[in-house]
């Protein structure tokens, strides 16, 4: 999230965020977020965990959407897809990247893929 918020240019912000996600997820020593893994593993059985996880993912998507909306108003992004859709797409993409990194898809492949996704997120 820091990479996304720190960069003034939206294309660079999305690219930096996606690359940071791949780099963090690909680090063997990191192993990913234990809390997220535990929460998702228990979410089927515990309503509170499911609710907590949903709130966290929704809040993250909303933060992304807020930035996308700002960029749309400034004329830097098209109105479609909507800011909300872009925010959710970025959250979904984050989850997929982390999963692919966990099953040892090569970091270089993930970076190549993610860079090709940026224009899709930005709508053009």
PDB file of C-alpha atoms in Angstrom:
ATOM      1  CA  UNK A   1       0.000   0.000   0.000  1.00  0.00           C
ATOM      2  CA  UNK A   2       2.902   2.333   0.736  1.00  0.00           C
ATOM      3  CA  UNK A   3       4.212   1.918  -2.806  1.00  0.00           C
ATOM      4  CA  UNK A   4       0.763   2.720  -4.199  1.00  0.00           C
ATOM      5  CA  UNK A   5       0.247   5.848  -2.113  1.00  0.00           C
ATOM      6  CA  UNK A   6       3.797   7.206  -2.382  1.00  0.00           C
ATOM      7  CA  UNK A   7       3.932   7.518  -6.173  1.00  0.00           C
ATOM      8  CA  UNK A   8       2.296  10.570  -7.778  1.00  0.00           C
ATOM      9  CA  UNK A   9       1.919   9.006 -11.250  1.00  0.00           C
ATOM     10  CA  UNK A  10      -0.937   6.467 -11.240  1.00  0.00           C
ATOM     11  CA  UNK A  11       0.707   4.133 -13.755  1.00  0.00           C
ATOM     12  CA  UNK A  12       3.890   4.081 -11.688  1.00  0.00           C
ATOM     13  CA  UNK A  13       1.851   3.720  -8.474  1.00  0.00           C
ATOM     14  CA  UNK A  14      -0.009   0.630  -9.689  1.00  0.00           C
ATOM     15  CA  UNK A  15       3.174  -0.867 -11.142  1.00  0.00           C
ATOM     16  CA  UNK A  16       5.125  -0.215  -7.921  1.00  0.00           C
ATOM     17  CA  UNK A  17       2.366  -1.736  -5.801  1.00  0.00           C
ATOM     18  CA  UNK A  18       2.134  -4.835  -7.975  1.00  0.00           C
ATOM     19  CA  UNK A  19       5.901  -5.294  -8.067  1.00  0.00           C
ATOM     20  CA  UNK A  20       6.124  -4.853  -4.296  1.00  0.00           C
ATOM     21  CA  UNK A  21       3.403  -7.478  -3.865  1.00  0.00           C
ATOM     22  CA  UNK A  22       5.330  -9.954  -6.014  1.00  0.00           C
ATOM     23  CA  UNK A  23       8.618  -9.204  -4.284  1.00  0.00           C
ATOM     24  CA  UNK A  24       7.160  -9.650  -0.797  1.00  0.00           C
ATOM     25  CA  UNK A  25       5.179 -12.767  -1.720  1.00  0.00           C
ATOM     26  CA  UNK A  26       8.206 -14.327  -3.425  1.00  0.00           C
ATOM     27  CA  UNK A  27      10.541 -13.991  -0.433  1.00  0.00           C
ATOM     28  CA  UNK A  28      11.089 -17.450   1.010  1.00  0.00           C
ATOM     29  CA  UNK A  29      11.972 -16.120   4.460  1.00  0.00           C
ATOM     30  CA  UNK A  30       8.780 -14.057   4.620  1.00  0.00           C
ATOM     31  CA  UNK A  31       6.407 -16.950   4.111  1.00  0.00           C
ATOM     32  CA  UNK A  32       3.448 -14.616   3.656  1.00  0.00           C
ATOM     33  CA  UNK A  33       0.987 -13.290   6.158  1.00  0.00           C
ATOM     34  CA  UNK A  34       0.327 -15.919   8.808  1.00  0.00           C
ATOM     35  CA  UNK A  35      -2.654 -13.979  10.132  1.00  0.00           C
ATOM     36  CA  UNK A  36      -4.327 -13.870   6.711  1.00  0.00           C
ATOM     37  CA  UNK A  37      -3.665 -17.556   6.129  1.00  0.00           C
ATOM     38  CA  UNK A  38      -5.069 -18.490   9.531  1.00  0.00           C
ATOM     39  CA  UNK A  39      -8.081 -16.224   9.096  1.00  0.00           C
ATOM     40  CA  UNK A  40      -8.956 -17.643   5.702  1.00  0.00           C
ATOM     41  CA  UNK A  41      -8.431 -21.180   6.950  1.00  0.00           C
ATOM     42  CA  UNK A  42     -10.905 -20.678   9.767  1.00  0.00           C
ATOM     43  CA  UNK A  43     -13.347 -18.343   8.031  1.00  0.00           C
ATOM     44  CA  UNK A  44     -15.706 -21.133   6.997  1.00  0.00           C
ATOM     45  CA  UNK A  45     -16.293 -22.117  10.608  1.00  0.00           C
ATOM     46  CA  UNK A  46     -16.106 -18.783  12.430  1.00  0.00           C
ATOM     47  CA  UNK A  47     -18.421 -15.978  11.358  1.00  0.00           C
ATOM     48  CA  UNK A  48     -16.405 -13.297  13.157  1.00  0.00           C
ATOM     49  CA  UNK A  49     -13.238 -14.233  11.268  1.00  0.00           C
ATOM     50  CA  UNK A  50     -15.106 -14.196   7.981  1.00  0.00           C
ATOM     51  CA  UNK A  51     -16.509 -10.772   8.817  1.00  0.00           C
ATOM     52  CA  UNK A  52     -13.110  -9.422   9.912  1.00  0.00           C
ATOM     53  CA  UNK A  53     -11.425 -10.669   6.733  1.00  0.00           C
ATOM     54  CA  UNK A  54     -14.178  -9.279   4.514  1.00  0.00           C
ATOM     55  CA  UNK A  55     -13.930  -5.907   6.230  1.00  0.00           C
ATOM     56  CA  UNK A  56     -10.158  -5.805   5.730  1.00  0.00           C
ATOM     57  CA  UNK A  57     -10.350  -6.675   2.039  1.00  0.00           C
ATOM     58  CA  UNK A  58     -13.199  -4.202   1.480  1.00  0.00           C
ATOM     59  CA  UNK A  59     -11.323  -1.419   3.264  1.00  0.00           C
ATOM     60  CA  UNK A  60      -8.253  -2.059   1.131  1.00  0.00           C
ATOM     61  CA  UNK A  61     -10.315  -2.046  -2.080  1.00  0.00           C
ATOM     62  CA  UNK A  62     -11.952   1.210  -0.971  1.00  0.00           C
ATOM     63  CA  UNK A  63      -8.551   2.840  -0.421  1.00  0.00           C
ATOM     64  CA  UNK A  64      -7.525   1.886  -3.928  1.00  0.00           C
ATOM     65  CA  UNK A  65     -10.865   3.083  -5.309  1.00  0.00           C
ATOM     66  CA  UNK A  66     -10.450   6.454  -3.629  1.00  0.00           C
ATOM     67  CA  UNK A  67      -7.134   6.980  -5.407  1.00  0.00           C
ATOM     68  CA  UNK A  68      -8.578   5.804  -8.727  1.00  0.00           C
ATOM     69  CA  UNK A  69     -11.509   8.214  -8.332  1.00  0.00           C
ATOM     70  CA  UNK A  70      -9.100  11.074  -7.703  1.00  0.00           C
ATOM     71  CA  UNK A  71      -7.203  10.165 -10.877  1.00  0.00           C
ATOM     72  CA  UNK A  72     -10.444   9.969 -12.862  1.00  0.00           C
ATOM     73  CA  UNK A  73     -11.519  13.417 -11.693  1.00  0.00           C
ATOM     74  CA  UNK A  74      -8.112  14.770 -12.706  1.00  0.00           C
ATOM     75  CA  UNK A  75      -8.570  13.262 -16.170  1.00  0.00           C
ATOM     76  CA  UNK A  76      -5.718  10.769 -15.804  1.00  0.00           C
ATOM     77  CA  UNK A  77      -7.981   7.708 -16.077  1.00  0.00           C
ATOM     78  CA  UNK A  78     -11.088   6.895 -18.078  1.00  0.00           C
ATOM     79  CA  UNK A  79     -14.402   6.569 -16.231  1.00  0.00           C
ATOM     80  CA  UNK A  80     -14.611   2.896 -17.146  1.00  0.00           C
ATOM     81  CA  UNK A  81     -14.004   0.621 -15.510  1.00  0.00           C
ATOM     82  CA  UNK A  82     -15.232   2.383 -12.387  1.00  0.00           C
ATOM     83  CA  UNK A  83     -12.929   3.252  -9.491  1.00  0.00           C
ATOM     84  CA  UNK A  84     -14.730   0.667  -7.383  1.00  0.00           C
ATOM     85  CA  UNK A  85     -14.161  -2.097  -9.937  1.00  0.00           C
ATOM     86  CA  UNK A  86     -10.496  -1.135 -10.270  1.00  0.00           C
ATOM     87  CA  UNK A  87     -10.046  -1.231  -6.493  1.00  0.00           C
ATOM     88  CA  UNK A  88     -11.600  -4.660  -6.195  1.00  0.00           C
ATOM     89  CA  UNK A  89      -9.614  -5.913  -9.164  1.00  0.00           C
ATOM     90  CA  UNK A  90      -6.380  -4.847  -7.506  1.00  0.00           C
ATOM     91  CA  UNK A  91      -7.317  -6.658  -4.270  1.00  0.00           C
ATOM     92  CA  UNK A  92      -8.265  -9.795  -6.199  1.00  0.00           C
ATOM     93  CA  UNK A  93      -5.047  -9.576  -8.172  1.00  0.00           C
ATOM     94  CA  UNK A  94      -3.059  -9.276  -4.943  1.00  0.00           C
ATOM     95  CA  UNK A  95      -4.604 -12.484  -3.643  1.00  0.00           C
ATOM     96  CA  UNK A  96      -3.885 -14.373  -6.854  1.00  0.00           C
ATOM     97  CA  UNK A  97      -0.291 -13.182  -6.969  1.00  0.00           C
ATOM     98  CA  UNK A  98       0.289 -14.280  -3.403  1.00  0.00           C
ATOM     99  CA  UNK A  99      -1.163 -17.700  -4.118  1.00  0.00           C
ATOM    100  CA  UNK A 100       0.953 -18.147  -7.246  1.00  0.00           C
ATOM    101  CA  UNK A 101       4.071 -17.083  -5.325  1.00  0.00           C
ATOM    102  CA  UNK A 102       3.266 -19.615  -2.584  1.00  0.00           C
ATOM    103  CA  UNK A 103       3.250 -22.459  -5.088  1.00  0.00           C
ATOM    104  CA  UNK A 104       6.652 -21.343  -6.346  1.00  0.00           C
ATOM    105  CA  UNK A 105       5.789 -19.699  -9.641  1.00  0.00           C
ATOM    106  CA  UNK A 106       9.046 -17.971 -10.537  1.00  0.00           C
ATOM    107  CA  UNK A 107       9.347 -14.381  -9.341  1.00  0.00           C
ATOM    108  CA  UNK A 108      10.436 -13.295 -12.826  1.00  0.00           C
ATOM    109  CA  UNK A 109       7.295 -14.832 -14.342  1.00  0.00           C
ATOM    110  CA  UNK A 110       5.087 -13.119 -11.772  1.00  0.00           C
ATOM    111  CA  UNK A 111       6.752  -9.767 -12.439  1.00  0.00           C
ATOM    112  CA  UNK A 112       6.350 -10.197 -16.189  1.00  0.00           C
ATOM    113  CA  UNK A 113       2.689 -11.102 -15.734  1.00  0.00           C
ATOM    114  CA  UNK A 114       1.921  -8.279 -13.338  1.00  0.00           C
ATOM    115  CA  UNK A 115       3.471  -5.668 -15.582  1.00  0.00           C
ATOM    116  CA  UNK A 116       1.220  -6.855 -18.396  1.00  0.00           C
ATOM    117  CA  UNK A 117      -1.838  -6.495 -16.099  1.00  0.00           C
ATOM    118  CA  UNK A 118      -1.275  -2.818 -15.257  1.00  0.00           C
ATOM    119  CA  UNK A 119      -2.902  -1.495 -18.460  1.00  0.00           C
ATOM    120  CA  UNK A 120      -5.937  -3.708 -17.745  1.00  0.00           C
ATOM    121  CA  UNK A 121      -6.312  -2.220 -14.270  1.00  0.00           C
ATOM    122  CA  UNK A 122      -5.910   1.310 -15.582  1.00  0.00           C
ATOM    123  CA  UNK A 123      -8.381   0.767 -18.397  1.00  0.00           C
ATOM    124  CA  UNK A 124      -6.264   1.192 -21.440  1.00  0.00           C
TER     125      UNK A 124
END
